[in-house]
CSV table of C-alpha atoms in Angstrom, one decimal:
chain,number,residue,atom,x,y,z
A,1,UNK,CA,-25.4,30.8,79.2
A,2,UNK,CA,-25.1,34.3,80.8
A,3,UNK,CA,-23.7,36.9,78.4
A,4,UNK,CA,-21.1,38.0,80.9
A,5,UNK,CA,-19.8,34.4,81.1
A,6,UNK,CA,-19.3,34.2,77.3
A,7,UNK,CA,-17.5,37.4,76.6
A,8,UNK,CA,-15.3,39.4,79.0
A,9,UNK,CA,-14.3,43.0,78.1
A,10,UNK,CA,-11.2,44.9,79.1
A,11,UNK,CA,-10.1,48.5,78.4
A,12,UNK,CA,-7.7,49.8,75.8
A,13,UNK,CA,-5.0,52.0,77.2
A,14,UNK,CA,-5.1,54.7,74.5
A,15,UNK,CA,-7.3,56.2,71.8
A,16,UNK,CA,-6.8,54.9,68.3
A,17,UNK,CA,-6.8,56.8,64.9
A,18,UNK,CA,-9.0,55.2,62.2
A,19,UNK,CA,-9.6,56.3,58.6
A,20,UNK,CA,-13.1,56.9,57.4
A,21,UNK,CA,-13.9,56.8,53.7
A,22,UNK,CA,-16.5,59.0,51.8
A,23,UNK,CA,-17.6,58.5,48.2
A,24,UNK,CA,-19.5,61.0,46.1
A,25,UNK,CA,-20.8,60.2,42.6
A,26,UNK,CA,-20.1,63.2,40.3
A,27,UNK,CA,-21.2,61.7,37.0
A,28,UNK,CA,-23.5,58.9,35.8
A,29,UNK,CA,-27.0,57.6,36.5
A,30,UNK,CA,-26.5,57.8,40.3
A,31,UNK,CA,-25.0,61.3,40.2
A,32,UNK,CA,-25.3,63.1,43.6
A,33,UNK,CA,-25.3,59.8,45.6
A,34,UNK,CA,-23.0,60.0,48.6
A,35,UNK,CA,-21.7,57.4,51.1
A,36,UNK,CA,-20.0,58.1,54.4
A,37,UNK,CA,-18.7,54.8,55.5
A,38,UNK,CA,-18.1,53.5,59.0
A,39,UNK,CA,-14.6,54.3,60.4
A,40,UNK,CA,-12.1,51.6,59.3
A,41,UNK,CA,-14.7,49.8,57.1
A,42,UNK,CA,-14.0,48.3,53.7
A,43,UNK,CA,-16.4,49.8,51.1
A,44,UNK,CA,-17.8,47.8,48.2
A,45,UNK,CA,-19.1,49.4,45.0
A,46,UNK,CA,-21.3,47.8,42.4
A,47,UNK,CA,-24.7,47.4,40.8
A,48,UNK,CA,-26.0,44.8,43.3
A,49,UNK,CA,-28.2,46.2,46.0
A,50,UNK,CA,-26.1,44.7,48.9
A,51,UNK,CA,-23.0,46.9,48.0
A,52,UNK,CA,-22.2,49.8,50.3
A,53,UNK,CA,-22.4,52.1,47.3
A,54,UNK,CA,-25.0,50.6,45.0
A,55,UNK,CA,-25.0,52.2,41.5
A,56,UNK,CA,-27.9,52.2,39.1
A,57,UNK,CA,-25.6,51.8,36.1
A,58,UNK,CA,-25.9,48.8,33.8
A,59,UNK,CA,-22.2,49.2,32.7
A,60,UNK,CA,-21.1,48.5,36.4
A,61,UNK,CA,-20.6,44.9,37.5
A,62,UNK,CA,-22.6,43.4,40.3
A,63,UNK,CA,-19.5,43.6,42.6
A,64,UNK,CA,-17.2,46.0,40.8
A,65,UNK,CA,-14.5,47.1,43.3
A,66,UNK,CA,-13.7,47.5,47.0
A,67,UNK,CA,-11.8,50.3,48.8
A,68,UNK,CA,-10.2,50.6,52.2
A,69,UNK,CA,-8.4,53.6,53.7
A,70,UNK,CA,-4.8,53.0,54.8
A,71,UNK,CA,-1.9,55.2,56.1
A,72,UNK,CA,-0.6,55.5,52.5
A,73,UNK,CA,-3.8,56.5,50.8
A,74,UNK,CA,-6.8,54.4,49.7
A,75,UNK,CA,-6.4,50.8,48.6
A,76,UNK,CA,-8.5,50.0,45.5
A,77,UNK,CA,-9.1,46.5,44.3
A,78,UNK,CA,-11.1,45.7,41.2
A,79,UNK,CA,-13.2,42.5,41.7
A,80,UNK,CA,-12.8,41.2,38.2
A,81,UNK,CA,-15.3,43.6,36.7
A,82,UNK,CA,-16.2,43.5,33.0
A,83,UNK,CA,-15.5,47.2,32.2
A,84,UNK,CA,-12.7,47.8,34.7
A,85,UNK,CA,-11.9,50.5,37.2
A,86,UNK,CA,-10.0,53.6,35.9
A,87,UNK,CA,-8.0,56.4,37.3
A,88,UNK,CA,-7.7,58.7,34.3
A,89,UNK,CA,-6.7,56.4,31.5
A,90,UNK,CA,-5.0,53.9,33.8
A,91,UNK,CA,-6.9,50.7,34.5
A,92,UNK,CA,-6.5,49.7,38.2
A,93,UNK,CA,-6.6,46.2,39.6
A,94,UNK,CA,-4.8,46.5,42.9
A,95,UNK,CA,-3.5,50.0,43.6
A,96,UNK,CA,-3.2,52.8,46.1
A,97,UNK,CA,-4.6,56.1,45.2
A,98,UNK,CA,-4.6,59.5,47.0
A,99,UNK,CA,-7.6,60.9,48.8
A,100,UNK,CA,-9.5,63.1,46.4
A,101,UNK,CA,-8.9,60.8,43.4
A,102,UNK,CA,-11.7,60.5,40.8
A,103,UNK,CA,-12.4,56.9,39.8
A,104,UNK,CA,-14.4,55.8,36.8
A,105,UNK,CA,-16.4,52.6,36.7
A,106,UNK,CA,-18.5,52.0,33.6
A,107,UNK,CA,-20.4,55.3,32.9
A,108,UNK,CA,-20.0,56.5,36.6
A,109,UNK,CA,-17.4,58.7,38.1
A,110,UNK,CA,-17.0,59.2,41.9
A,111,UNK,CA,-14.6,61.0,44.2
A,112,UNK,CA,-12.9,59.2,47.0
A,113,UNK,CA,-12.2,61.1,50.3
A,114,UNK,CA,-10.6,59.9,53.5
A,115,UNK,CA,-10.3,61.5,56.8
A,116,UNK,CA,-8.6,60.4,60.0
A,117,UNK,CA,-10.7,60.2,63.2
A,118,UNK,CA,-9.5,59.7,66.7
A,119,UNK,CA,-11.7,57.3,68.6
A,120,UNK,CA,-11.6,57.0,72.4
A,121,UNK,CA,-10.6,53.9,74.1
A,122,UNK,CA,-13.4,51.3,74.3
A,123,UNK,CA,-14.0,47.9,75.8
A,124,UNK,CA,-11.9,45.3,74.1
A,125,UNK,CA,-13.8,42.1,73.6
A,126,UNK,CA,-12.4,38.7,74.4
A,127,UNK,CA,-14.0,36.0,72.3
A,128,UNK,CA,-13.4,32.3,73.3
A,129,UNK,CA,-10.9,30.7,70.9
A,130,UNK,CA,-9.5,33.9,69.5
A,131,UNK,CA,-6.2,35.4,70.6
A,132,UNK,CA,-5.6,39.0,69.6
A,133,UNK,CA,-4.9,42.6,70.6
A,134,UNK,CA,-5.0,44.3,67.2
A,135,UNK,CA,-7.6,46.8,66.1
A,136,UNK,CA,-8.3,44.7,63.0
A,137,UNK,CA,-9.2,41.6,65.0
A,138,UNK,CA,-11.1,43.8,67.5
A,139,UNK,CA,-13.4,44.7,64.6
A,140,UNK,CA,-13.8,41.0,63.8
A,141,UNK,CA,-14.7,40.4,67.5
A,142,UNK,CA,-17.3,43.2,67.3
A,143,UNK,CA,-18.8,41.6,64.2
A,144,UNK,CA,-19.0,38.2,65.9
A,145,UNK,CA,-20.8,39.8,68.9
A,146,UNK,CA,-23.2,41.7,66.6
A,147,UNK,CA,-24.0,38.7,64.3
A,148,UNK,CA,-24.1,35.9,66.9
A,149,UNK,CA,-27.8,36.4,67.4
A,150,UNK,CA,-28.4,37.1,63.7
A,151,UNK,CA,-30.6,34.6,62.1
A,152,UNK,CA,-29.3,35.0,58.5
A,153,UNK,CA,-26.4,33.3,56.9
A,154,UNK,CA,-22.9,34.6,57.5
A,155,UNK,CA,-20.0,34.3,55.1
A,156,UNK,CA,-16.5,34.3,56.6
A,157,UNK,CA,-13.8,35.3,54.1
A,158,UNK,CA,-10.1,35.2,54.5
A,159,UNK,CA,-6.9,33.6,53.3
A,160,UNK,CA,-6.1,30.0,54.2
A,161,UNK,CA,-4.8,29.7,57.7
A,162,UNK,CA,-6.3,32.9,59.1
A,163,UNK,CA,-8.7,31.1,61.5
A,164,UNK,CA,-12.0,31.2,59.7
A,165,UNK,CA,-13.3,28.0,61.4
A,166,UNK,CA,-12.5,29.6,64.8
A,167,UNK,CA,-14.6,32.6,63.8
A,168,UNK,CA,-17.4,30.3,62.8
A,169,UNK,CA,-17.2,28.4,66.1
A,170,UNK,CA,-17.2,31.7,68.0
A,171,UNK,CA,-20.4,32.7,66.1
A,172,UNK,CA,-21.9,29.4,67.2
A,173,UNK,CA,-20.8,29.6,70.9
A,174,UNK,CA,-21.9,33.2,71.3
A,175,UNK,CA,-25.3,32.5,69.7
A,176,UNK,CA,-28.7,31.2,71.2
A,177,UNK,CA,-27.9,27.9,69.4
A,178,UNK,CA,-24.7,27.3,71.4
A,179,UNK,CA,-26.2,24.2,73.0
A,180,UNK,CA,-27.0,22.7,69.6
A,181,UNK,CA,-24.6,20.8,67.3
A,182,UNK,CA,-21.8,22.4,65.3
A,183,UNK,CA,-21.3,20.4,62.1
A,184,UNK,CA,-18.4,21.0,59.7
A,185,UNK,CA,-18.4,20.1,56.0
A,186,UNK,CA,-15.3,20.8,54.0
A,187,UNK,CA,-16.7,21.3,50.5
A,188,UNK,CA,-13.3,21.2,48.9
A,189,UNK,CA,-12.4,17.8,50.3
A,190,UNK,CA,-15.5,15.9,49.1
A,191,UNK,CA,-15.6,14.0,45.8
A,192,UNK,CA,-18.0,15.7,43.5
A,193,UNK,CA,-20.4,12.7,43.3
A,194,UNK,CA,-20.7,12.6,47.1
A,195,UNK,CA,-21.3,16.2,48.0
A,196,UNK,CA,-25.1,16.0,47.8
A,197,UNK,CA,-25.2,12.9,49.9
A,198,UNK,CA,-23.0,14.5,52.6
A,199,UNK,CA,-25.1,17.7,52.7
A,200,UNK,CA,-28.6,16.3,52.3
A,201,UNK,CA,-28.2,12.6,53.1
A,202,UNK,CA,-29.4,9.6,51.2
A,203,UNK,CA,-31.8,6.7,51.5
A,204,UNK,CA,-30.9,3.0,51.5
A,205,UNK,CA,-30.3,1.8,47.9
A,206,UNK,CA,-30.1,5.4,46.5
A,207,UNK,CA,-26.9,4.4,44.7
A,208,UNK,CA,-24.4,1.6,44.6
A,209,UNK,CA,-22.9,1.2,48.0
A,210,UNK,CA,-25.8,3.0,49.9
A,211,UNK,CA,-26.4,0.1,52.2
A,212,UNK,CA,-28.4,2.1,54.8
A,213,UNK,CA,-30.0,5.5,55.3
A,214,UNK,CA,-27.5,8.3,55.9
A,215,UNK,CA,-28.4,11.6,57.5
A,216,UNK,CA,-26.7,14.5,55.8
A,217,UNK,CA,-25.0,17.5,57.5
A,218,UNK,CA,-28.2,19.7,57.4
A,219,UNK,CA,-30.1,17.1,59.5
A,220,UNK,CA,-27.2,16.4,61.8
A,221,UNK,CA,-26.9,20.2,62.4
A,222,UNK,CA,-30.6,20.6,63.2
A,223,UNK,CA,-31.1,23.2,65.9
A,224,UNK,CA,-27.5,24.3,65.7
A,225,UNK,CA,-24.9,25.6,63.2
A,226,UNK,CA,-23.8,24.1,59.9
A,227,UNK,CA,-20.3,25.3,58.8
A,228,UNK,CA,-19.7,25.0,55.1
A,229,UNK,CA,-15.9,25.4,54.8
A,230,UNK,CA,-14.4,26.3,51.4
A,231,UNK,CA,-17.8,26.8,49.9
A,232,UNK,CA,-16.1,28.4,46.8
A,233,UNK,CA,-15.1,24.8,45.9
A,234,UNK,CA,-18.7,23.6,45.8
A,235,UNK,CA,-19.4,22.0,42.4
A,236,UNK,CA,-21.7,23.9,40.0
A,237,UNK,CA,-24.2,21.1,39.8
A,238,UNK,CA,-24.8,21.2,43.6
A,239,UNK,CA,-25.2,25.0,43.9
A,240,UNK,CA,-28.9,25.0,42.8
A,241,UNK,CA,-29.8,22.2,45.3
A,242,UNK,CA,-28.1,24.1,48.2
A,243,UNK,CA,-29.9,27.3,47.2
A,244,UNK,CA,-33.2,25.5,47.3
A,245,UNK,CA,-32.6,24.1,50.8
A,246,UNK,CA,-31.6,27.5,52.1
A,247,UNK,CA,-34.7,29.1,50.5
A,248,UNK,CA,-37.3,26.5,51.6
A,249,UNK,CA,-35.6,25.2,54.8
A,250,UNK,CA,-36.5,21.8,53.6
A,251,UNK,CA,-34.5,19.1,51.9
A,252,UNK,CA,-35.1,15.8,50.1
A,253,UNK,CA,-32.5,13.0,50.7
A,254,UNK,CA,-30.9,11.5,47.7
A,255,UNK,CA,-33.2,8.8,46.6
A,256,UNK,CA,-35.9,10.0,48.9
A,257,UNK,CA,-39.5,11.0,48.2
A,258,UNK,CA,-40.5,13.3,51.1
A,259,UNK,CA,-39.4,16.7,52.2
A,260,UNK,CA,-37.6,17.0,55.6
A,261,UNK,CA,-37.7,20.3,57.5
A,262,UNK,CA,-34.4,21.6,58.8
A,263,UNK,CA,-33.6,24.4,61.2
A,264,UNK,CA,-30.0,25.4,61.0
A,265,UNK,CA,-27.9,28.6,61.1
A,266,UNK,CA,-25.5,28.4,58.1
A,267,UNK,CA,-22.0,29.9,58.3
A,268,UNK,CA,-19.9,29.5,55.2
A,269,UNK,CA,-16.2,30.2,54.7
A,270,UNK,CA,-14.0,30.8,51.6
A,271,UNK,CA,-10.5,31.9,50.8
A,272,UNK,CA,-11.8,33.1,47.4
A,273,UNK,CA,-13.5,36.4,46.7
A,274,UNK,CA,-16.9,35.0,45.7
A,275,UNK,CA,-18.0,38.5,44.4
A,276,UNK,CA,-15.3,38.1,41.7
A,277,UNK,CA,-16.5,34.6,41.0
A,278,UNK,CA,-20.1,35.9,40.6
A,279,UNK,CA,-18.8,38.5,38.1
A,280,UNK,CA,-17.1,35.7,36.2
A,281,UNK,CA,-20.2,33.5,36.3
A,282,UNK,CA,-18.5,30.6,38.1
A,283,UNK,CA,-20.6,31.1,41.3
A,284,UNK,CA,-24.3,31.7,41.3
A,285,UNK,CA,-25.3,35.2,42.2
A,286,UNK,CA,-28.5,34.1,43.9
A,287,UNK,CA,-26.6,31.6,46.1
A,288,UNK,CA,-24.1,34.2,47.0
A,289,UNK,CA,-26.9,36.5,48.2
A,290,UNK,CA,-28.2,33.7,50.4
A,291,UNK,CA,-25.0,32.7,52.0
A,292,UNK,CA,-23.7,36.3,52.5
A,293,UNK,CA,-26.5,38.0,54.2
A,294,UNK,CA,-23.7,39.2,56.4
A,295,UNK,CA,-20.0,39.0,55.9
A,296,UNK,CA,-16.9,38.9,58.1
A,297,UNK,CA,-13.4,39.4,56.6
A,298,UNK,CA,-10.6,37.9,58.7
A,299,UNK,CA,-7.4,39.8,58.1
A,300,UNK,CA,-4.1,38.0,57.2
A,301,UNK,CA,-1.5,37.8,59.9
A,302,UNK,CA,0.8,40.2,58.0
A,303,UNK,CA,-1.9,42.9,58.5
A,304,UNK,CA,-2.1,42.3,62.3
A,305,UNK,CA,1.5,42.0,63.2
A,306,UNK,CA,0.8,43.2,66.8
A,307,UNK,CA,-0.8,39.8,67.3
A,308,UNK,CA,2.2,37.7,66.3
A,309,UNK,CA,4.0,37.6,69.6
A,310,UNK,CA,0.8,37.1,71.5
A,311,UNK,CA,-0.2,34.1,69.3
A,312,UNK,CA,3.3,32.6,69.5
A,313,UNK,CA,3.4,32.7,73.3
A,314,UNK,CA,-0.1,31.3,73.4
A,315,UNK,CA,0.9,28.3,71.1
A,316,UNK,CA,4.0,27.7,73.1
A,317,UNK,CA,2.0,27.6,76.4
A,318,UNK,CA,-0.4,25.1,74.7
A,319,UNK,CA,2.5,22.8,73.8
A,320,UNK,CA,4.6,23.1,77.1
A,321,UNK,CA,2.0,24.1,79.7
A,322,UNK,CA,4.4,26.8,80.9
A,323,UNK,CA,5.7,30.3,80.2
A,324,UNK,CA,9.0,31.2,78.5
A,325,UNK,CA,9.2,28.3,76.1
A,326,UNK,CA,10.5,30.5,73.4
A,327,UNK,CA,13.6,32.7,73.9
A,328,UNK,CA,13.6,36.4,73.5
A,329,UNK,CA,15.8,36.0,70.4
A,330,UNK,CA,13.3,33.7,68.8
A,331,UNK,CA,10.4,36.0,69.5
A,332,UNK,CA,12.1,39.1,68.3
A,333,UNK,CA,12.3,38.0,64.6
A,334,UNK,CA,8.7,36.7,64.3
A,335,UNK,CA,6.8,40.0,63.6
A,336,UNK,CA,9.0,40.8,60.6
A,337,UNK,CA,8.1,37.5,58.7
A,338,UNK,CA,5.6,37.5,55.8
A,339,UNK,CA,3.5,34.6,57.1
A,340,UNK,CA,2.0,33.5,53.8
A,341,UNK,CA,0.5,30.6,55.7
A,342,UNK,CA,-0.9,33.0,58.3
A,343,UNK,CA,-1.7,31.8,61.9
A,344,UNK,CA,-1.5,28.1,60.9
A,345,UNK,CA,2.1,28.6,59.6
A,346,UNK,CA,3.0,30.4,62.9
A,347,UNK,CA,1.5,27.6,65.0
A,348,UNK,CA,3.4,24.9,63.0
A,349,UNK,CA,6.6,26.9,63.4
A,350,UNK,CA,6.2,27.3,67.1
A,351,UNK,CA,5.4,23.6,67.6
A,352,UNK,CA,8.3,22.5,65.5
A,353,UNK,CA,10.7,24.9,67.2
A,354,UNK,CA,9.8,23.6,70.6
A,355,UNK,CA,10.0,19.9,69.5
A,356,UNK,CA,13.4,20.4,67.9
A,357,UNK,CA,14.8,22.9,70.5
A,358,UNK,CA,16.0,25.3,67.8
A,359,UNK,CA,14.4,28.5,68.9
A,360,UNK,CA,16.9,31.3,69.3
A,361,UNK,CA,19.7,29.6,67.5
A,362,UNK,CA,21.2,31.4,64.4
A,363,UNK,CA,19.1,30.7,61.4
A,364,UNK,CA,16.4,29.0,63.5
A,365,UNK,CA,13.6,30.1,61.1
A,366,UNK,CA,15.2,28.1,58.4
A,367,UNK,CA,15.1,24.9,60.5
A,368,UNK,CA,13.4,22.2,58.5
A,369,UNK,CA,13.9,23.9,55.2
A,370,UNK,CA,15.6,21.8,52.4
A,371,UNK,CA,19.4,22.1,52.4
A,372,UNK,CA,21.6,21.7,49.4
A,373,UNK,CA,22.5,18.2,48.5
A,374,UNK,CA,25.8,17.0,50.0
A,375,UNK,CA,28.6,15.9,47.7
A,376,UNK,CA,30.2,13.8,50.5
A,377,UNK,CA,29.9,10.1,50.5
A,378,UNK,CA,27.0,8.8,52.5
A,379,UNK,CA,27.8,7.4,55.9
A,380,UNK,CA,27.5,3.6,56.3
A,381,UNK,CA,23.9,2.6,57.0
A,382,UNK,CA,23.0,2.2,60.6
A,383,UNK,CA,19.6,0.7,60.1
A,384,UNK,CA,17.7,-1.7,57.9
A,385,UNK,CA,17.1,-0.6,54.3
A,386,UNK,CA,13.3,-0.7,54.7
A,387,UNK,CA,13.5,1.6,57.8
A,388,UNK,CA,16.1,4.0,56.2
A,389,UNK,CA,13.9,4.2,53.1
A,390,UNK,CA,10.8,5.0,55.1
A,391,UNK,CA,12.6,7.7,57.0
A,392,UNK,CA,14.0,9.2,53.8
A,393,UNK,CA,10.6,9.2,52.2
A,394,UNK,CA,9.0,10.8,55.2
A,395,UNK,CA,11.7,13.5,55.4
A,396,UNK,CA,11.2,14.2,51.7
A,397,UNK,CA,7.5,14.4,52.0
A,398,UNK,CA,7.6,16.7,55.0
A,399,UNK,CA,10.1,19.1,53.3
A,400,UNK,CA,8.3,19.0,49.9
A,401,UNK,CA,4.8,19.6,51.4
A,402,UNK,CA,6.1,22.4,53.7
A,403,UNK,CA,7.5,24.2,50.6
A,404,UNK,CA,4.4,23.4,48.5
A,405,UNK,CA,1.8,24.7,50.9
A,406,UNK,CA,3.8,27.8,51.5
A,407,UNK,CA,4.2,28.5,47.8
A,408,UNK,CA,0.5,28.0,47.4
A,409,UNK,CA,-0.2,30.6,50.1
A,410,UNK,CA,-1.6,27.9,52.5
A,411,UNK,CA,-4.3,27.0,50.0
A,412,UNK,CA,-4.7,23.2,49.8
A,413,UNK,CA,-6.7,23.3,46.5
A,414,UNK,CA,-4.1,25.5,44.8
A,415,UNK,CA,-1.3,23.2,46.2
A,416,UNK,CA,-3.0,20.1,44.8
A,417,UNK,CA,-3.3,21.8,41.4
A,418,UNK,CA,0.4,22.8,41.4
A,419,UNK,CA,1.6,19.3,42.5
A,420,UNK,CA,-1.0,17.5,40.2
A,421,UNK,CA,-2.1,15.6,43.2
A,422,UNK,CA,-5.6,14.4,44.3
A,423,UNK,CA,-6.8,16.9,46.9
A,424,UNK,CA,-8.1,14.4,49.4
A,425,UNK,CA,-4.8,12.6,49.3
A,426,UNK,CA,-2.9,15.8,49.7
A,427,UNK,CA,-5.1,16.7,52.7
A,428,UNK,CA,-4.3,13.4,54.3
A,429,UNK,CA,-0.5,14.0,53.9
A,430,UNK,CA,-0.8,17.5,55.3
A,431,UNK,CA,-2.6,16.2,58.3
A,432,UNK,CA,-0.1,13.4,58.7
A,433,UNK,CA,2.8,15.9,59.0
A,434,UNK,CA,0.9,18.4,61.1
A,435,UNK,CA,0.7,21.0,58.3
A,436,UNK,CA,-3.1,21.3,58.4
């Protein structure tokens, strides 16, 4: 496919102001080390070599903290480090500090500086499947273009509902492997005893119920891309086997005796911060290095509010096939919402609004939310008991699941834990009611 057919640029109308971070180590084993980050980039600090600022300090965790400049200062987030991140005597977890602040991590102290840079207008990329106009998503599009031809593994990180699978599909469609298969495995939806079979396949008779040979996802994705969704949910006992396949580019089916060569580009996704999981020892460090040779962070919708109306109108066109399906009143209130469920929540709201015809009416955003129980006597039944009961159960399930998934921040695994439900069953209900 011709490059110009895959990606079409257009011009921004104005220059943009972007913050650039600089870090200088003033005390500790790496004293004098300096980092001048790319404009707008998130900076990671730790003892692992793949950090932006790698410190030769044994008291610093592998992935200790990350920093990003904002209009209010510098956002600092500790990644679950053992010895903590300190400003003076105050231990920081998620905080905003002023430029010029001195942060202490282990035996190291470094100074944080931030400066605004005005960058000229540039070609805005349009990536198939992604709808955006924000600078934050433009950086994601740039990363997709840059990494599409990259042979190493890519980790896509972001909250549930941000569109991580769309990013993975874009990486595939923009790559030299675009004519090959794109195979998806949801690591969080598979029973623990079947994960290896789904990934690596099995031979006939390998276990009870294995009536015939099954080709795993790696073999099915041969010559294309394997997308491992929610890889942070991968059981610990499977992590060494996956690491081995990524290192050797060969696998052995469950119950098999011979090695099978595989040629796949692995793209993984997670809503977790696996660097913090590595620090806690719940995710293998060597596997993280393998799957995160490059990383793309997809911003939550609340951090790209300029995309909300564009997305809402896009979803409305998909449903109705025409313009103007949502009223001006309906659109006006959308950017101010929190969008804990991100783009998926926005899409579900638009589809429900159009189906129910509630857009623009007073309180339309509350449509579908549970109402207070009525104290009035119920009206005489107008349908059979069985039908009325089925409708009541469906109504309860829809309302309950909508509130549950929103409370869990759109994360199905967390929702299943809160509701004490089996995750695969919860996923089936979410799909049934269009919530996933």
